[in-house]
Short mmCIF file of C-alpha atoms and ligand atoms in Angstrom, two decimals:
data_model
loop_
_atom_site.label_atom_id
_atom_site.label_comp_id
_atom_site.label_asym_id
_atom_site.label_seq_id
_atom_site.Cartn_x
_atom_site.Cartn_y
_atom_site.Cartn_z
CA MET A 655 71.02 -97.30 59.38
CA ASN A 656 69.51 -100.36 60.97
CA GLU A 657 72.83 -101.65 62.25
CA PRO A 658 73.16 -101.33 66.03
CA VAL A 659 76.30 -99.18 65.75
CA PHE A 660 74.15 -96.38 64.32
CA TRP A 661 71.65 -96.41 67.18
CA SER A 662 71.50 -93.62 69.70
CA LEU A 663 71.92 -94.47 73.38
CA LYS A 664 68.16 -94.30 73.93
CA GLU A 665 67.50 -96.59 70.95
CA THR A 666 70.14 -98.99 72.20
CA ILE A 667 68.63 -99.15 75.69
CA LYS A 668 65.23 -99.88 74.16
CA ALA A 669 66.57 -102.59 71.82
CA LEU A 670 68.30 -104.29 74.78
CA ALA A 671 65.14 -104.07 76.91
CA ASP A 672 63.00 -105.46 74.06
CA LYS A 673 65.57 -108.26 73.60
CA LYS A 674 66.05 -107.29 69.95
CA ILE A 675 69.76 -107.66 70.56
CA SER A 676 71.96 -109.09 73.30
CA SER A 677 74.72 -107.17 74.98
CA ASP A 678 77.26 -109.58 73.39
CA GLU A 679 75.90 -109.01 69.88
CA LEU A 680 75.91 -105.27 70.44
CA ASN A 681 79.52 -105.29 71.52
CA LEU A 682 80.58 -107.56 68.71
CA SER A 683 79.16 -105.21 66.09
CA TYR A 684 81.05 -102.28 67.59
CA LYS A 685 84.27 -104.26 67.93
CA ASP A 686 84.05 -105.35 64.27
CA ARG A 687 83.59 -101.79 63.16
CA ILE A 688 86.49 -100.54 65.27
CA LYS A 689 88.72 -103.33 63.97
CA LYS A 690 87.83 -102.44 60.37
CA LEU A 691 88.04 -98.66 60.59
CA ASP A 692 89.97 -97.32 63.58
CA SER A 693 93.32 -97.76 61.84
CA LYS A 694 92.19 -94.77 59.73
CA VAL A 695 90.91 -92.61 62.59
CA ASN A 696 93.12 -93.53 65.60
CA ALA A 697 90.31 -92.70 68.03
CA PHE A 698 91.38 -95.33 70.55
CA ARG A 699 94.46 -95.63 72.70
CA TYR A 700 93.51 -98.93 74.26
CA LEU A 701 90.76 -101.52 73.81
CA PRO A 702 90.11 -103.86 76.77
CA GLU A 703 89.48 -107.54 75.96
CA ASN A 704 86.30 -107.98 77.92
CA LEU A 705 83.32 -105.74 77.73
CA ASP A 706 79.96 -106.01 79.30
CA GLY A 707 77.07 -103.64 78.81
CA ILE A 708 76.41 -100.58 76.67
CA PRO A 709 79.69 -99.64 75.00
CA ALA A 710 81.04 -96.22 76.01
CA ALA A 711 84.32 -94.68 74.84
CA ILE A 712 86.17 -93.02 77.70
CA LYS A 713 88.73 -90.26 77.37
CA ASP A 714 92.08 -91.51 78.55
CA VAL A 715 92.34 -88.89 81.30
CA ILE A 716 89.55 -90.65 83.20
CA ILE A 717 90.76 -93.37 85.54
CA THR A 718 89.49 -96.90 84.81
CA LYS A 719 90.23 -99.74 87.21
CA GLY A 720 92.42 -102.41 85.63
CA ILE A 721 92.47 -100.59 82.27
CA GLU A 722 95.59 -98.68 81.24
CA THR A 723 95.17 -94.90 81.62
CA THR A 724 97.85 -92.58 80.23
CA ALA A 725 96.32 -89.10 79.76
CA GLY A 726 97.83 -89.24 76.28
CA SER A 727 101.28 -89.02 77.85
CA LYS A 728 104.37 -91.22 77.77
CA ILE A 729 105.03 -90.30 81.38
CA LEU A 730 102.08 -92.50 82.45
CA GLU A 731 102.51 -95.27 79.88
CA GLY A 732 101.74 -98.61 81.49
CA PHE A 733 99.81 -97.13 84.44
CA ILE A 734 97.00 -99.49 85.46
CA PRO A 735 94.75 -97.67 87.93
CA PRO A 736 93.65 -99.59 91.05
CA TYR A 737 90.28 -97.80 91.23
CA ASN A 738 87.56 -96.25 89.10
CA ALA A 739 86.71 -92.57 88.67
CA THR A 740 83.34 -91.75 90.24
CA VAL A 741 81.78 -91.30 86.77
CA ILE A 742 82.92 -94.79 85.76
CA SER A 743 81.41 -96.40 88.89
CA ARG A 744 78.18 -94.52 88.18
CA LEU A 745 78.08 -95.65 84.54
CA LYS A 746 78.76 -99.25 85.55
CA ALA A 747 75.78 -99.12 87.89
CA GLU A 748 73.65 -98.19 84.86
CA GLY A 749 74.90 -101.14 82.80
CA VAL A 750 77.55 -99.30 80.79
CA GLY A 751 80.94 -100.81 79.93
CA VAL A 752 84.21 -99.31 78.69
CA ILE A 753 84.72 -100.30 75.03
CA GLY A 754 87.96 -98.35 74.87
CA LYS A 755 90.09 -95.51 76.16
CA THR A 756 90.23 -92.67 73.69
CA ASN A 757 93.21 -90.78 72.42
CA CYS A 758 93.55 -87.19 73.62
CA ASP A 759 95.95 -84.28 73.80
CA GLU A 760 98.55 -84.90 76.49
CA PHE A 761 97.00 -84.13 79.91
CA ALA A 762 94.06 -82.58 77.96
CA MET A 763 96.21 -79.69 76.76
CA GLY A 764 95.33 -78.85 73.20
CA SER A 765 92.68 -78.02 70.63
CA SER A 766 93.53 -80.42 67.83
CA GLY A 767 94.46 -83.83 69.26
CA GLU A 768 97.97 -83.37 67.89
CA ASN A 769 99.56 -83.09 71.34
CA SER A 770 98.92 -86.76 72.11
CA ALA A 771 102.12 -88.75 72.59
CA TYR A 772 100.41 -91.56 70.67
CA GLY A 773 99.84 -89.89 67.31
CA SER A 774 97.02 -87.64 66.13
CA THR A 775 93.42 -88.69 65.90
CA LYS A 776 91.90 -87.91 62.46
CA ASN A 777 88.57 -86.26 61.78
CA PRO A 778 86.16 -88.96 60.49
CA TRP A 779 84.65 -86.41 58.06
CA ASP A 780 87.99 -85.82 56.38
CA LEU A 781 91.03 -87.81 57.45
CA THR A 782 93.36 -84.96 56.52
CA LYS A 783 91.74 -82.69 59.12
CA VAL A 784 92.05 -82.42 62.92
CA PRO A 785 89.12 -83.71 65.02
CA GLY A 786 89.49 -80.86 67.53
CA GLY A 787 90.70 -81.41 71.06
CA SER A 788 91.50 -82.26 73.63
CA SER A 789 88.74 -84.93 73.77
CA SER A 790 89.66 -85.76 70.17
CA GLY A 791 89.29 -89.54 70.29
CA SER A 792 86.00 -89.36 72.21
CA ALA A 793 84.37 -87.05 69.64
CA ALA A 794 85.84 -88.97 66.69
CA ALA A 795 84.67 -92.29 68.19
CA VAL A 796 81.07 -91.07 68.44
CA ALA A 797 81.16 -89.50 64.96
CA ALA A 798 82.57 -92.73 63.50
CA ASP A 799 80.00 -94.89 65.38
CA PHE A 800 82.68 -96.73 67.35
CA ALA A 801 80.69 -96.34 70.61
CA THR A 802 77.14 -95.59 71.73
CA PHE A 803 78.42 -92.48 73.50
CA ALA A 804 81.60 -91.13 75.01
CA LEU A 805 82.90 -89.17 77.98
CA GLY A 806 85.26 -86.26 77.55
CA THR A 807 86.61 -83.52 79.77
CA ASP A 808 86.30 -79.78 79.22
CA THR A 809 88.67 -77.28 80.85
CA GLY A 810 88.48 -74.55 78.23
CA GLY A 811 86.36 -76.14 75.51
CA SER A 812 87.60 -79.70 75.08
CA ILE A 813 84.14 -81.28 74.93
CA ARG A 814 82.30 -78.61 72.94
CA GLN A 815 85.00 -77.89 70.36
CA PRO A 816 85.77 -81.47 69.19
CA ALA A 817 82.02 -82.23 69.25
CA SER A 818 81.50 -79.23 66.97
CA LEU A 819 84.34 -80.18 64.62
CA CYS A 820 83.18 -83.82 64.43
CA GLY A 821 79.43 -83.12 64.05
CA VAL A 822 78.21 -84.68 67.31
CA VAL A 823 76.58 -83.40 70.51
CA GLY A 824 78.85 -82.32 73.40
CA LEU A 825 77.82 -81.08 76.84
CA LYS A 826 80.08 -79.32 79.32
CA PRO A 827 78.19 -79.35 82.63
CA SER A 828 78.32 -76.52 85.15
CA TYR A 829 81.45 -76.60 87.31
CA GLY A 830 80.57 -78.78 90.31
CA ARG A 831 77.79 -80.72 88.61
CA VAL A 832 79.88 -83.84 88.00
CA SER A 833 82.51 -85.30 90.32
CA ARG A 834 86.08 -84.85 89.12
CA TYR A 835 87.31 -87.69 91.32
CA GLY A 836 89.45 -89.92 89.12
CA SER A 837 89.78 -87.37 86.34
CA ILE A 838 93.51 -86.74 85.94
CA ALA A 839 93.81 -83.09 86.88
CA MET A 840 94.73 -80.39 84.41
CA ALA A 841 93.34 -77.16 85.95
CA SER A 842 91.19 -78.04 88.93
CA SER A 843 89.09 -74.87 89.04
CA LEU A 844 87.98 -75.46 85.44
CA ASP A 845 87.97 -79.23 84.73
CA GLN A 846 84.59 -80.88 84.16
CA ILE A 847 83.65 -84.31 82.79
CA GLY A 848 80.74 -84.48 80.37
CA PRO A 849 79.06 -86.55 77.64
CA ILE A 850 79.66 -86.62 73.88
CA THR A 851 76.65 -88.24 72.22
CA LYS A 852 74.63 -88.82 69.04
CA SER A 853 71.63 -86.83 70.29
CA VAL A 854 70.74 -84.18 72.86
CA ALA A 855 68.38 -86.59 74.63
CA ASP A 856 71.34 -88.96 75.09
CA ALA A 857 73.45 -86.17 76.62
CA ARG A 858 70.66 -85.45 79.07
CA LEU A 859 70.47 -89.08 80.12
CA VAL A 860 74.23 -89.47 80.57
CA LEU A 861 74.31 -86.28 82.64
CA GLU A 862 71.63 -87.70 84.89
CA TRP A 863 73.69 -90.86 85.33
CA ILE A 864 77.03 -89.22 86.14
CA SER A 865 75.98 -86.09 88.08
CA GLY A 866 75.39 -85.64 91.77
CA SER A 867 77.36 -84.84 94.86
CA ASP A 868 80.32 -87.00 95.74
CA GLY A 869 82.19 -87.07 99.03
CA LEU A 870 85.38 -87.57 97.01
CA ASP A 871 85.15 -84.19 95.26
CA SER A 872 84.49 -81.34 97.67
CA ASN A 873 83.69 -78.94 94.82
CA CYS A 874 80.92 -81.23 93.61
CA VAL A 875 78.19 -79.84 95.76
CA SER A 876 75.13 -79.93 93.57
CA SER A 877 72.29 -82.33 93.76
CA LYS A 878 71.81 -84.83 90.97
CA PHE A 879 70.68 -83.55 87.59
CA LYS A 880 67.18 -84.90 87.06
CA VAL A 881 65.44 -85.20 83.76
CA GLU A 882 62.54 -82.86 84.43
CA SER A 883 59.47 -82.36 82.37
CA SER A 884 60.64 -79.83 79.84
CA LYS A 885 59.62 -76.21 80.06
CA PHE A 886 59.22 -75.88 76.31
CA LYS A 887 57.37 -78.65 74.56
CA ASP A 888 57.61 -78.31 70.80
CA ASN A 889 58.32 -74.68 70.20
CA LEU A 890 60.44 -71.97 71.75
CA LYS A 891 57.80 -69.32 72.44
CA GLY A 892 58.86 -67.08 75.28
CA VAL A 893 62.55 -68.05 75.13
CA LYS A 894 64.98 -65.16 74.98
CA VAL A 895 68.14 -66.05 73.09
CA GLY A 896 71.07 -63.70 73.70
CA LEU A 897 73.49 -63.07 70.83
CA PRO A 898 76.79 -61.68 72.16
CA LYS A 899 78.12 -59.19 69.64
CA GLU A 900 81.70 -60.14 70.60
CA TYR A 901 81.11 -63.69 69.28
CA PHE A 902 80.22 -62.41 65.81
CA ALA A 903 83.18 -60.07 65.38
CA GLU A 904 86.53 -60.26 63.63
CA GLY A 905 88.04 -63.73 63.58
CA LEU A 906 84.83 -65.61 62.88
CA ASN A 907 84.99 -67.32 59.50
CA PRO A 908 82.24 -65.80 57.27
CA GLU A 909 81.02 -69.22 56.07
CA VAL A 910 80.74 -70.47 59.66
CA GLU A 911 78.96 -67.25 60.56
CA LYS A 912 76.41 -67.89 57.79
CA VAL A 913 75.66 -71.37 59.15
CA ILE A 914 75.30 -70.05 62.72
CA LYS A 915 72.99 -67.23 61.58
CA GLU A 916 70.77 -69.77 59.79
CA ALA A 917 70.60 -71.83 62.99
CA ILE A 918 69.58 -68.72 64.93
CA LYS A 919 66.90 -68.04 62.32
CA LYS A 920 65.62 -71.55 62.94
CA LEU A 921 65.40 -70.82 66.67
CA THR A 922 63.43 -67.63 66.01
CA ASP A 923 61.21 -69.44 63.48
CA LEU A 924 60.46 -71.84 66.33
CA GLY A 925 59.29 -68.91 68.45
CA ALA A 926 62.41 -67.71 70.27
CA GLN A 927 63.17 -64.03 70.56
CA ALA A 928 66.72 -62.96 69.66
CA VAL A 929 68.21 -60.16 71.76
CA GLU A 930 71.58 -58.55 71.23
CA ILE A 931 73.80 -58.68 74.29
CA SER A 932 77.38 -57.78 75.08
CA LEU A 933 80.06 -59.70 76.97
CA PRO A 934 82.56 -56.84 77.04
CA HIS A 935 85.52 -58.66 78.62
CA THR A 936 85.53 -61.51 76.07
CA GLN A 937 88.75 -60.19 74.50
CA TYR A 938 90.67 -60.80 77.74
CA ALA A 939 89.43 -64.34 78.33
CA ILE A 940 92.19 -66.24 76.51
CA ALA A 941 94.95 -64.25 78.23
CA ALA A 942 93.38 -64.77 81.67
CA TYR A 943 92.78 -68.46 80.96
CA TYR A 944 96.37 -69.11 79.87
CA ILE A 945 97.67 -67.64 83.13
CA LEU A 946 95.19 -69.28 85.51
CA MET A 947 95.13 -72.65 83.71
CA ALA A 948 98.92 -72.78 83.37
CA SER A 949 99.35 -71.88 87.06
CA GLU A 950 97.09 -74.73 88.09
CA VAL A 951 98.86 -77.03 85.62
CA SER A 952 102.25 -76.20 87.15
CA SER A 953 100.90 -77.10 90.57
CA ASN A 954 98.95 -80.22 89.54
CA LEU A 955 101.71 -81.70 87.41
CA ALA A 956 104.37 -81.24 90.09
CA ARG A 957 103.38 -84.71 91.34
CA TYR A 958 104.90 -86.33 88.24
CA ASP A 959 108.41 -86.01 89.56
CA GLY A 960 109.64 -89.46 88.63
CA ILE A 961 109.65 -90.48 92.29
CA ARG A 962 106.03 -90.60 93.34
CA PHE A 963 104.18 -90.85 90.03
CA GLY A 964 105.11 -91.75 86.50
CA LYS A 965 108.42 -91.87 84.70
CA THR A 966 110.96 -89.03 84.74
CA ARG A 967 109.98 -85.57 83.53
CA ASP A 968 111.86 -86.10 80.26
CA TYR A 969 108.77 -87.95 79.13
CA PHE A 970 106.58 -84.83 79.13
CA GLY A 971 105.79 -83.49 75.65
CA PRO A 972 106.62 -79.93 74.54
CA GLU A 973 103.16 -78.38 75.13
CA VAL A 974 103.01 -79.74 78.69
CA LYS A 975 106.49 -78.40 79.43
CA ARG A 976 105.54 -75.02 77.97
CA ARG A 977 102.53 -74.73 80.27
CA ILE A 978 104.38 -75.90 83.39
CA MET A 979 107.00 -73.21 82.73
CA LEU A 980 104.42 -70.50 82.02
CA GLY A 981 102.52 -71.37 85.17
CA THR A 982 105.60 -71.57 87.36
CA PHE A 983 106.62 -68.13 86.11
CA ALA A 984 103.17 -66.62 86.71
CA LEU A 985 103.19 -67.92 90.29
CA SER A 986 106.72 -66.93 91.17
CA SER A 987 107.32 -64.22 93.73
CA GLY A 988 107.50 -60.76 92.20
CA TYR A 989 105.20 -61.77 89.35
CA TYR A 990 102.30 -63.36 91.23
CA ASP A 991 100.39 -60.05 91.71
CA ASP A 992 101.01 -58.87 88.17
CA TYR A 993 99.91 -62.08 86.52
CA PHE A 994 97.95 -64.56 88.65
CA VAL A 995 96.06 -62.00 90.74
CA LYS A 996 95.30 -59.82 87.70
CA ALA A 997 94.01 -62.85 85.77
CA ALA A 998 91.82 -63.87 88.72
CA GLN A 999 90.34 -60.35 88.74
CA VAL A 1000 89.64 -60.57 85.01
CA ARG A 1001 87.94 -63.90 85.63
CA SER A 1002 85.54 -62.18 88.04
CA LEU A 1003 84.76 -59.52 85.42
CA ILE A 1004 84.02 -62.20 82.84
CA LYS A 1005 81.66 -63.91 85.26
CA GLN A 1006 79.96 -60.55 85.88
CA ASP A 1007 79.53 -60.09 82.10
CA PHE A 1008 77.51 -63.31 82.04
CA ASP A 1009 75.50 -62.36 85.13
CA ASN A 1010 74.55 -59.07 83.49
CA ALA A 1011 73.74 -60.73 80.15
CA PHE A 1012 71.48 -63.30 81.80
CA GLU A 1013 69.32 -60.46 83.12
CA LYS A 1014 68.28 -59.97 79.49
CA CYS A 1015 68.10 -63.53 78.16
CA ASP A 1016 67.55 -67.20 79.12
CA VAL A 1017 70.42 -68.65 77.10
CA ILE A 1018 73.33 -67.33 75.06
CA VAL A 1019 73.87 -68.65 71.55
CA GLY A 1020 76.80 -68.42 69.14
CA PRO A 1021 79.51 -70.42 67.39
CA VAL A 1022 81.60 -73.01 69.24
CA SER A 1023 84.63 -72.57 67.03
CA PRO A 1024 85.59 -69.68 64.73
CA THR A 1025 86.38 -72.14 61.92
CA VAL A 1026 85.62 -75.69 60.83
CA ALA A 1027 88.25 -78.42 61.30
CA TRP A 1028 91.64 -77.35 59.92
CA ASN A 1029 94.40 -79.37 58.28
CA LEU A 1030 96.51 -81.67 60.43
CA GLY A 1031 99.81 -79.88 61.06
CA GLU A 1032 98.44 -76.47 60.14
CA LYS A 1033 98.71 -74.78 63.56
CA ILE A 1034 100.95 -77.10 65.52
CA ASP A 1035 104.03 -74.84 65.23
CA ASP A 1036 102.09 -71.71 66.20
CA PRO A 1037 100.77 -72.12 69.76
CA LEU A 1038 99.17 -68.66 69.80
CA LYS A 1039 97.11 -69.40 66.68
CA MET A 1040 96.02 -72.67 68.28
CA TYR A 1041 95.07 -70.90 71.55
CA LEU A 1042 92.92 -68.36 69.66
CA SER A 1043 90.69 -71.13 68.32
CA ASP A 1044 89.17 -71.40 71.83
CA ALA A 1045 87.95 -67.80 71.98
CA TYR A 1046 84.25 -68.71 72.25
CA THR A 1047 84.49 -71.65 74.65
CA ILE A 1048 86.92 -70.31 77.26
CA PRO A 1049 84.75 -67.48 78.70
CA ALA A 1050 81.99 -69.86 79.87
CA SER A 1051 84.64 -72.18 81.34
CA LEU A 1052 86.08 -69.31 83.38
CA ALA A 1053 82.55 -68.51 84.61
CA GLY A 1054 81.78 -72.18 85.44
CA LEU A 1055 78.70 -72.20 83.19
CA PRO A 1056 77.17 -75.11 81.29
CA GLY A 1057 77.51 -75.23 77.49
CA LEU A 1058 76.16 -77.42 74.74
CA SER A 1059 77.37 -77.96 71.18
CA VAL A 1060 74.72 -79.14 68.73
CA PRO A 1061 75.31 -79.97 65.03
CA CYS A 1062 73.83 -77.11 62.97
CA GLY A 1063 75.16 -77.43 59.44
CA PHE A 1064 78.23 -77.71 57.23
CA SER A 1065 80.80 -75.44 55.70
CA GLU A 1066 83.34 -76.74 53.16
CA GLY A 1067 81.79 -80.18 53.74
CA LEU A 1068 82.77 -80.10 57.42
CA PRO A 1069 80.45 -79.93 60.46
CA VAL A 1070 79.64 -76.73 62.34
CA GLY A 1071 78.34 -76.73 65.92
CA LEU A 1072 75.98 -74.24 67.56
CA GLN A 1073 76.93 -73.31 71.12
CA ILE A 1074 74.14 -72.83 73.67
CA LEU A 1075 75.32 -71.46 77.03
CA GLY A 1076 73.14 -71.47 80.11
CA LYS A 1077 72.92 -70.04 83.58
CA TYR A 1078 74.88 -71.77 86.33
CA MET A 1079 73.32 -75.21 87.02
CA ASP A 1080 70.66 -74.67 84.37
CA GLU A 1081 71.59 -77.53 82.05
CA GLU A 1082 67.88 -78.25 81.78
CA THR A 1083 67.15 -75.15 79.68
CA ILE A 1084 70.07 -75.55 77.25
CA LEU A 1085 69.28 -79.25 76.76
CA ASN A 1086 65.62 -78.45 76.28
CA ILE A 1087 66.35 -75.82 73.63
CA GLY A 1088 68.96 -78.05 71.96
CA GLU A 1089 66.47 -80.88 71.80
CA ILE A 1090 63.76 -78.78 70.16
CA TYR A 1091 66.30 -77.47 67.64
CA GLU A 1092 67.43 -81.04 66.93
CA GLN A 1093 63.88 -82.32 66.50
CA ASN A 1094 63.30 -79.66 63.88
CA THR A 1095 66.53 -80.17 61.90
CA ASP A 1096 68.33 -83.14 60.34
CA TRP A 1097 71.97 -82.14 60.85
CA HIS A 1098 72.58 -84.69 63.60
CA LYS A 1099 71.51 -87.48 61.26
CA GLU A 1100 74.35 -86.85 58.80
CA LYS A 1101 77.14 -89.44 58.93
CA PRO A 1102 80.72 -89.30 57.68
CA LYS A 1103 81.64 -91.78 54.95
CA LEU A 1104 84.51 -93.78 56.29
N1 LIG B 1233 92.16 -76.11 74.11
C1 LIG B 1233 92.21 -75.64 75.45
C2 LIG B 1233 93.59 -75.81 76.00
O1 LIG B 1233 94.44 -76.30 75.31
C3 LIG B 1233 91.20 -76.38 76.29
C4 LIG B 1233 91.66 -77.68 76.77
C5 LIG B 1233 90.62 -78.43 77.55
O2 LIG B 1233 89.46 -78.00 77.64
N2 LIG B 1233 91.03 -79.53 78.16
O3 LIG B 1233 93.84 -75.47 77.12
#
């Protein structure tokens, strides 16, 4: 474990500062590893020749100047952006470089990585399993130690769910915390960029680097996330952890449930108080999401008309076409009130559920995914089954809340992630609790054998 590729971001920064390693040596060790092992995983879409700084893997929906960016789609193949996304400029200012662009579901639409036009990414823990999606390559790259950390995007769970399925840390910031400028749009009222890392402390640091208001994203209004002195030092005394009964109901795999319950016991052993809560509109979240998201998709993707952007529409994959059609239908006159307006009302109710719940607790804890990673090909012909796998991540996305996935055990030899949801703009508390959990467990130290 002494090889640089196994270091966390914080360890890497320290080794560079202490001159234990040069930036060139660091990059060489990562490049060697990628060359040896990525043919098995397919985490990367594109690896730039030159790299300077701490190596980060960047989801291919995030625009990188001079480096091909495709959003996992053939329609954008060959597109070399003339500018950087705000997050990339901010990382560069901190001495971070792009080691590669990571494979993802086309335009971030998917839960398994199988919707990429460039072949599926494989789960490093078991190459016959999906890595989760849509930030599949980013999570797999961190799990396989192909990068010090990665950036993903989360619209309905695409950071938290692949992080959970690949056994790494994933943070979806509050909506508006991080600039979306230069993130290829899927559903603009939901999209957020966030870190996928080897430790919670690393996620906190990356969030501090990339957050903060940006004149190029009018929804990004918050001040910069600052690493504050933590409220809870080494135990969780006084923390109220809400357990939504709807997240432990039918559909949750019993083995996954066992792992999550043990993690909750750990939190209470550390001093937290568990309180039962209810998020009564949870059952409507997926339906509302698939109307609102698809409507925004139909509007956002109208720009790829073969005239202004990209190749002709024939190059869109089947899932993208399905969502454009669904969204166009939901927005069409005569149906708009029945579908779009209704879904927007449901969204408000879901947000209210969280507001009410947070009167009783500081954070909400539960599973990220109802199951561990499933077999490649298992759900690809059944979109509804695939959509249902996002039941526990979508509600917080609709409410704009921050969410963290932390490794908390294994089932069938595959990683399980614990989801910690926080109040709007209160990343500090969920990171703080995640960190204390991590310091008192060893799950994040487990590595896949590649
Ligand atoms: N899996 C969800 C979907 O397919 C979420 C995607 C995302 O967060 N980008 O819409």
